[in-house]
Amino acid sequence: MLLILLRRPQQKCFTTTWQQNWDCSPGTCFQSLQAMLWHTVSPQLPLTIRGRHPSTRSVLDQALRAAVSMCDRAFGSGKAKELSMGGRCRGSWYERFLQPCLAELLGSALFIFIGCLSVIENGTDTGLLQPALAHGLALGLLIATLGNISGGHFNPAVSLAATLIGGLNLVMLLPYWISQLCGGLIGAALAKAVSPEERFWNASGAAFVTVQESGQVVGAVVAEFILTTLLALAVCMGALNQKTQGPLAPFSIGFAVTVDILAGGAVSGACMNPARAFGPAVVANHWDFHWIYWSGPLLASLLVGMLIRLFIGDGKTRLILKGR
């Protein structure tokens, strides 16, 4: 079942001239647009021009290359491609592999720094509101800023869900996880460095300490599972699924985090992000019930991947009931 879910949908290329998607494999996107443009324009040219100026088609080809600025850019795909002189989609090694990982590292570090600091400096009169707003607004801002480079995951659970529905190459999943966990460690360490020592330890270094006894474990796991399901759906349906994606995806994802924390913060801490749990756990050396914040979110990612692949995804992502 996992291998079936990992089967990537047919890749898409996007143009700015026509707000339309073209099914293509590498190298066919340009040729399809080229043929369409020539088929449309050529009949309008006088026969004498078409006969005496064989370079007319090459001029149109050059204009088309200039218009097509991006090919096969998928949210979180970890690869930005451009057209070569032969019309084939290609991308530099740096932009396809290294730059997305650096963006995930930077974004995770900033997100978790802000999140940890909001918990450490949280006053008793604000309750869950301060960390909820800080996490949600920071995530939306970072996705809007870095999303076009890496997809703006900053969360191993989100990366897993994106991989399952074809939004991230499988070979990039482990590098993304490493980048996110390292970013979480950096962010938590920076939060400790700028915080007064007393406040830092009073807040347990922003580690998740909501679960204090074994009787709370089941409720915490279920809460993390449900809360992460909402977050992963917001990411996959709002930013990756062709039928439902929109320009407000960064803000809807940020709102999902805010709502989750307000609703479930008192039950499990509303982590929804293994990297957010890992960084403070290392810095504060607090590992009690740490596994909850891995199992709940990752199981939720598997569920979201199955739902989108089998039932609610667009026609190119869905594996069943495709229709004709």
C-alpha atoms as one frame of an Amber mdcrd trajectory, in Angstrom:
protein
   0.000   0.000   0.000   2.822   2.423   0.851   4.482   1.830  -2.539   1.203
   2.538  -4.310   0.794   5.797  -2.412   4.325   6.850  -3.298   3.658   6.561
  -7.021   4.009  10.123  -8.270   1.273  11.644 -10.413   2.064  12.789 -13.918
   4.237  15.861 -13.690   2.924  19.273 -14.680   4.545  22.279 -16.282   3.181
  25.757 -15.812   3.402  28.744 -18.112   2.747  32.394 -17.470   1.435  33.109
 -20.983  -1.455  30.680 -20.768  -2.863  30.091 -17.266  -3.159  26.401 -18.019
  -1.365  23.192 -17.061   0.232  20.905 -19.627   0.878  17.228 -18.921   4.475
  16.530 -19.736   7.526  14.517 -19.064  10.894  16.305 -19.134  11.449  17.649
 -22.635   7.854  17.541 -23.875   6.470  20.647 -22.174   8.314  23.026 -24.473
   7.575  21.017 -27.601   3.837  20.977 -26.830   3.695  24.728 -26.382   5.932
  25.206 -29.414   3.640  23.171 -31.642   0.550  24.965 -30.355   2.050  28.408
 -30.927   3.228  27.599 -34.451  -0.087  25.956 -35.314  -1.926  29.090 -34.157
   0.315  31.738 -35.674   1.510  30.103 -38.869  -1.831  30.215 -40.753  -2.037
  33.940 -40.093   1.303  34.632 -41.784   1.323  35.405 -45.505   2.532  32.519
 -47.600   5.341  34.661 -48.996   6.655  35.370 -45.510   6.508  31.739 -44.513
   8.306  30.760 -47.693  10.970  33.436 -47.818  11.772  33.651 -44.140  12.412
  30.183 -42.756  13.726  31.775 -39.572  10.224  32.912 -38.570   9.673  29.729
 -36.602  12.977  30.061 -34.775  12.053  33.618 -33.779   8.773  32.361 -32.346
  10.628  29.603 -30.534  12.936  32.142 -28.907   9.967  34.250 -27.829   8.349
  31.188 -26.308  11.512  30.329 -24.380  11.535  33.810 -22.925   7.874  33.528
 -21.895   8.199  30.155 -20.197  10.076  30.976 -17.009   9.475  27.863 -14.999
   8.859  24.197 -15.730   7.683  21.511 -13.354   7.628  23.640 -10.218   5.666
  21.712  -7.654   5.042  22.918  -4.097   7.666  21.212  -2.019   9.104  19.229
  -4.912  12.601  20.356  -4.060  13.442  21.032  -7.703  13.312  24.171  -9.761
  13.791  23.591 -13.459  14.422  25.888 -16.381  14.471  25.444 -20.138  17.705
  24.588 -21.869  18.470  25.688 -25.425  17.070  22.404 -26.674  13.755  23.046
 -24.971  14.228  20.409 -22.276  13.473  20.960 -18.606  16.568  21.025 -16.489
  17.733  22.483 -13.197  21.011  23.029 -11.455  22.131  20.590  -8.786  22.226
  23.409  -6.249  18.643  24.565  -6.901  17.231  21.049  -7.056  18.888  19.529
  -3.996  20.985  21.812  -1.798  19.004  25.049  -1.836  15.702  23.436  -0.722
  17.482  21.772   2.206  19.067  25.066   3.218  15.662  26.741   3.049  14.181
  24.024   5.260  17.063  24.408   7.716  16.673  28.184   7.885  12.888  28.137
   8.048  12.798  25.438  10.725  15.366  27.292  12.829  13.431  30.568  12.660
  10.054  28.932  13.238  11.194  26.928  16.249  13.158  29.853  17.683  10.018
  32.000  17.601   7.874  29.157  18.908  10.188  28.348  21.809  10.638  31.984
  22.727   6.877  32.538  22.756   6.508  29.692  25.265   9.462  30.733  27.435
   8.325  34.361  27.623   4.618  33.555  27.842   2.912  35.406  30.657   0.420
  33.756  32.950  -2.362  36.091  31.809  -2.168  35.224  28.099  -2.511  31.451
  28.372  -2.437  29.666  25.012  -3.103  32.783  22.948   0.483  34.029  22.779
   2.126  30.771  21.626  -0.803  30.035  19.282  -0.484  33.355  17.486   3.316
  33.272  17.479   3.490  29.788  15.950   0.725  30.378  13.412   1.850  33.795
  12.211   5.500  32.760  12.042   4.708  29.653  10.010   2.512  31.526   7.539
   5.159  34.200   7.068   7.964  31.690   6.539   5.940  29.640   4.046   5.146
  32.777   2.062   8.833  33.737   2.140  10.577  30.413   1.485   7.816  28.253
   0.041   8.866  28.716  -3.578  12.307  27.316  -2.783  11.544  24.226  -0.740
   7.791  24.115  -0.339   7.974  25.564   3.151   7.407  22.362   5.120   9.541
  22.938   8.245   7.913  19.788   9.619   8.842  16.117   9.056   5.178  15.104
   9.201   4.270  17.558   6.448   7.182  16.344   4.322   5.980  12.759   4.688
   2.444  13.682   3.629   3.789  15.661   0.666   5.899  12.684  -0.405   2.937
  10.323  -0.256   0.865  12.467  -2.610   3.705  13.202  -5.021   4.536  16.729
  -3.874   8.079  15.845  -2.806  10.577  13.487  -4.404  11.169  10.433  -2.261
  14.942  10.930  -2.465  14.503  14.341  -0.817  12.520  13.096   2.185  15.500
  12.104   4.347  17.520  15.278   3.535  14.451  17.342   4.408  14.051  15.528
   7.724  17.712  16.047   8.602  17.505  19.735   7.690  14.340  20.223   9.736
  15.694  18.453  12.809  18.952  20.403  12.645  16.950  23.598  12.231  14.879
  22.680  15.263  18.019  22.135  17.307  19.470  25.481  16.203  16.236  27.341
  16.916  15.887  25.857  20.399  19.532  26.606  21.195  19.123  30.226  20.082
  16.005  30.557  22.232  17.970  29.325  25.224  20.831  31.717  24.457  18.630
  34.832  24.472  16.335  33.851  27.370  16.954  34.472  31.061  18.059  31.213
  32.623  15.325  31.204  35.236  12.536  31.660  32.695  14.066  29.076  30.399
  14.065  26.357  33.030  10.679  27.382  34.409   9.291  26.694  30.932  11.352
  23.475  30.620  13.117  25.013  27.659   9.835  25.093  25.703   9.868  21.292
  25.609   6.506  19.549  25.690   5.714  18.717  29.298   1.920  18.639  29.123
   1.821  14.858  29.504   2.923  14.086  33.049   1.638  10.541  33.626   0.848
   7.425  31.648  -2.893   7.942  31.994  -2.656  10.962  29.702  -0.798   9.170
  26.920  -3.761   7.867  24.917  -5.506  11.227  24.905  -2.295  12.997  23.900
  -1.574  10.606  21.018  -5.131  10.898  19.699  -5.011  14.680  20.026  -1.708
  14.900  18.149  -3.106  12.596  15.472  -6.252  14.671  14.904  -4.552  18.055
  15.151  -1.835  17.041  12.700  -4.475  15.670  10.330  -5.987  19.143  10.099
  -2.580  20.714   9.523  -1.527  18.179   6.881  -4.850  18.580   5.073  -4.384
  22.344   5.037  -0.953  21.901   3.465  -1.758  19.163   0.966  -5.154  20.430
  -0.166  -4.392  24.133   0.039  -0.963  24.109  -1.566  -0.406  20.827  -3.422
  -3.718  19.514  -4.710  -4.337  21.115  -8.093  -8.102  21.241  -7.693  -8.089
  23.092  -4.367  -4.764  24.946  -4.190  -4.856  28.712  -3.890  -2.700  31.771
  -3.189  -3.834  31.975   0.440  -2.309  28.615   1.359   0.428  30.071   3.639
  -2.152  31.901   5.695  -4.583  28.983   5.905  -1.726  26.750   7.083  -0.766
  29.307   9.710  -4.392  29.556  10.823  -4.541  25.766  11.122  -1.593  25.835
  13.527  -3.158  28.634  15.570  -6.492  26.822  15.811  -4.795  23.546  16.723
  -2.836  25.113  19.570  -5.865  26.935  20.948  -7.921  23.739  20.811  -5.436
  21.074  21.879  -2.684  22.866  23.707  -4.003  21.817  27.104  -4.354  18.163
  26.049  -1.026  17.343  24.417   0.737  20.650  23.919  -0.361  20.669  20.253
   3.066  19.982  18.808   2.110  18.531  15.381   5.762  18.748  14.411   8.499
  16.282  15.427  11.185  18.895  14.748   9.465  21.323  17.122   9.577  18.632
  19.827  13.087  17.400  19.044  15.015  20.675  19.322  13.825  21.688  22.814
  14.081  18.080  24.020  17.786  18.047  23.152  18.531  21.500  24.565  16.561
  20.983  27.794  17.346  17.244  27.993  13.680  16.467  28.516  12.646  13.192
  26.854   9.598  12.147  28.877   6.895  10.868  26.513   8.826  12.336  23.600
   7.690   9.515  21.304   4.137  10.877  21.381   5.210  13.826  19.255   6.587
  11.541  16.573   3.982   8.801  16.446   0.883  11.011  16.409   1.986  13.397
  13.625   3.542  10.707  11.419   0.463   8.476  11.652  -1.674  11.478  10.727
   0.512  12.064   7.664  -0.065   8.487   6.536  -3.819   8.961   6.909  -3.838
  12.211   4.942  -1.736  10.649   2.198  -4.197   7.769   1.888  -7.236  10.059
   1.893  -5.851  12.234  -0.878  -4.500   9.361  -2.956  -7.698   7.338  -2.714
 -10.611   9.733  -2.319 -10.244  13.520  -2.184  -7.243  14.239  -4.413  -7.478
  15.682  -7.912  -7.701  13.411 -10.934  -3.941  13.218 -11.433  -3.209  12.385
  -7.801  -6.106  10.064  -7.040  -5.462   6.378  -7.683  -9.080   5.190  -7.904
 -12.384   6.445  -9.311 -10.601   8.566 -11.877 -13.333   8.570 -14.507 -12.675
   9.244 -18.154
